[in-house]
Amino acid sequence: MNLTLFTGGRFLDPEKDRLLDGVEVLVEGDRIREVSDRPIAAASATRIDLRGRTLMPGLIDMHVHVVSAVVNGVANAMTPSSLVALRAGRVMNAMLMRGFTTVRDLGGADLGLVLAVEEGLIAGPRLIICGKALSQTGGHSDPRDRSETRPLYTGRLGQVGQLCDGVDAVRLAAREQLRAGATFVKIMANGGVASPNDPIHALGFSKDEIRAAVEEAENAGTYVAAHLYTDKAIARAVECGVHSLEHCNLIQAETAKKAAAAGAFAVPTLAAYEGLALEGSNFGLRPESAAKIATVRKGGMESLSIMREAGLPMGYGSDLLGQLQKYQTMEFELRSRVLPMQEVMQSATTTAAKLCRMEGEIGALVPGAYADLLVVDGDPLSDPQLFQNDGRALRAIMRGGQFFKNELH
């Protein structure tokens, strides 16, 4: 196997609050073979002198929608699936070029896109999927107007969710997604911004329906992620066994403590609301959806402190749609206004890896992990804007031992 030795740079260990000097990293094939603060003997390796640049793990975005190439969900769902897939390839490549070597899709992506990355047809991040997000009729994955009588566009790649009502239907839908290649289950357990008929306070699914999804996920050895905003919806989801709490903008202290005690994770997605507020109306966001943004936008910043004080681990999420995905790295800057930058970096590396159940494989440069790494001009622990401008500060991007960008020659 090919050997590559990185030397002469600074090293970012997400568990440390400063960059380390004198650390060398040896890559063999698609994995990290050795990491040492002493010179590594590897005569046959290709040596890369980093010249003081920063070597760090590839980033992980825990909440994306790679099939959402346009902001308008209905327009996206009505687009031919072949065109959606080709657009998704471009979306994923842009994510990789921003430094995200793994992303978790929260509704829409299918096994074909996962395999396309693995086969090298798409130069994009490692893709973790839930398949279609499960929603009740009139819930967050139901984009139909009140006067609309046609069924949902469930068979299309551009439709992020599927509708299921009743315990048996939820069980079947969860089983269908797991059979089709999903590695976790996503449910819409609260009202949302981008859907027309579910106010933010609306609860999604009955408790029995949520418990059915959780049981099916646990039977398959995995977990449920839920779309959630309000404190009531979050508390209910935790009580029912939901493990991954998406958004959490309106969470309160007592619920955050209960979620932490239950071993749950939160995935805030502040960039989504900033992007929608900045340009959402330009790209087809409805007025009723725009009006919902203010409610969750203010609460999002406050929720970070609440969850931190409760000890609830937070993964990095962006949740941007279509043309707004250019704001993917804005999440670093937004969170750094409230949280120490080291903790923000952990959210996109080690904490995210734990939620993915891939600890020791992604999110850290340790022996045996995938060789997912970035070479950066600057200090990511002190500059929250470093990853903006579509990865301009990134000199090299490697995923699974393969360079997708290399300006180190």
Tab-separated table of C-alpha atoms in Angstrom, residues 74 135-150 152 163 190-204 227 286-290 292:
chain	number	residue	atom	x	y	z
A	74	VAL	CA	-41.882	21.170	-3.836
A	135	SER	CA	-43.584	12.323	8.881
A	136	GLN	CA	-47.252	12.260	9.750
A	137	THR	CA	-49.751	13.673	7.266
A	138	GLY	CA	-49.603	17.456	7.598
A	139	GLY	CA	-46.202	17.251	9.291
A	140	HIS	CA	-42.820	18.688	8.415
A	141	SER	CA	-42.274	16.415	5.390
A	142	ASP	CA	-45.692	17.200	3.905
A	143	PRO	CA	-45.229	20.242	1.621
A	144	ARG	CA	-48.722	20.187	0.095
A	145	ASP	CA	-51.039	23.176	0.230
A	146	ARG	CA	-54.253	22.747	2.195
A	147	SER	CA	-56.225	22.499	-1.050
A	148	GLU	CA	-53.928	19.857	-2.516
A	149	THR	CA	-55.425	16.358	-2.820
A	150	ARG	CA	-52.726	14.522	-4.762
A	152	LEU	CA	-46.910	12.991	-1.985
A	163	LEU	CA	-45.788	10.053	5.161
A	190	ASN	CA	-42.384	18.800	15.647
A	191	GLY	CA	-43.574	21.579	13.372
A	192	GLY	CA	-41.075	23.170	10.996
A	193	VAL	CA	-40.063	26.291	9.116
A	194	ALA	CA	-40.102	25.139	5.493
A	195	SER	CA	-43.459	23.305	5.568
A	196	PRO	CA	-46.786	25.174	5.170
A	197	ASN	CA	-49.286	23.507	7.506
A	198	ASP	CA	-47.454	22.735	10.755
A	199	PRO	CA	-46.797	25.652	13.136
A	200	ILE	CA	-43.648	25.458	15.249
A	201	HIS	CA	-45.618	24.390	18.332
A	202	ALA	CA	-47.278	21.429	16.573
A	203	LEU	CA	-46.274	17.993	17.867
A	204	GLY	CA	-45.495	15.333	15.286
A	227	HIS	CA	-36.640	17.047	14.042
A	286	ARG	CA	-42.877	31.138	1.302
A	287	PRO	CA	-43.939	34.143	3.423
A	288	GLU	CA	-45.516	31.872	6.061
A	289	SER	CA	-42.222	30.017	6.372
A	290	ALA	CA	-40.203	33.226	6.575
A	292	LYS	CA	-41.447	31.237	11.453
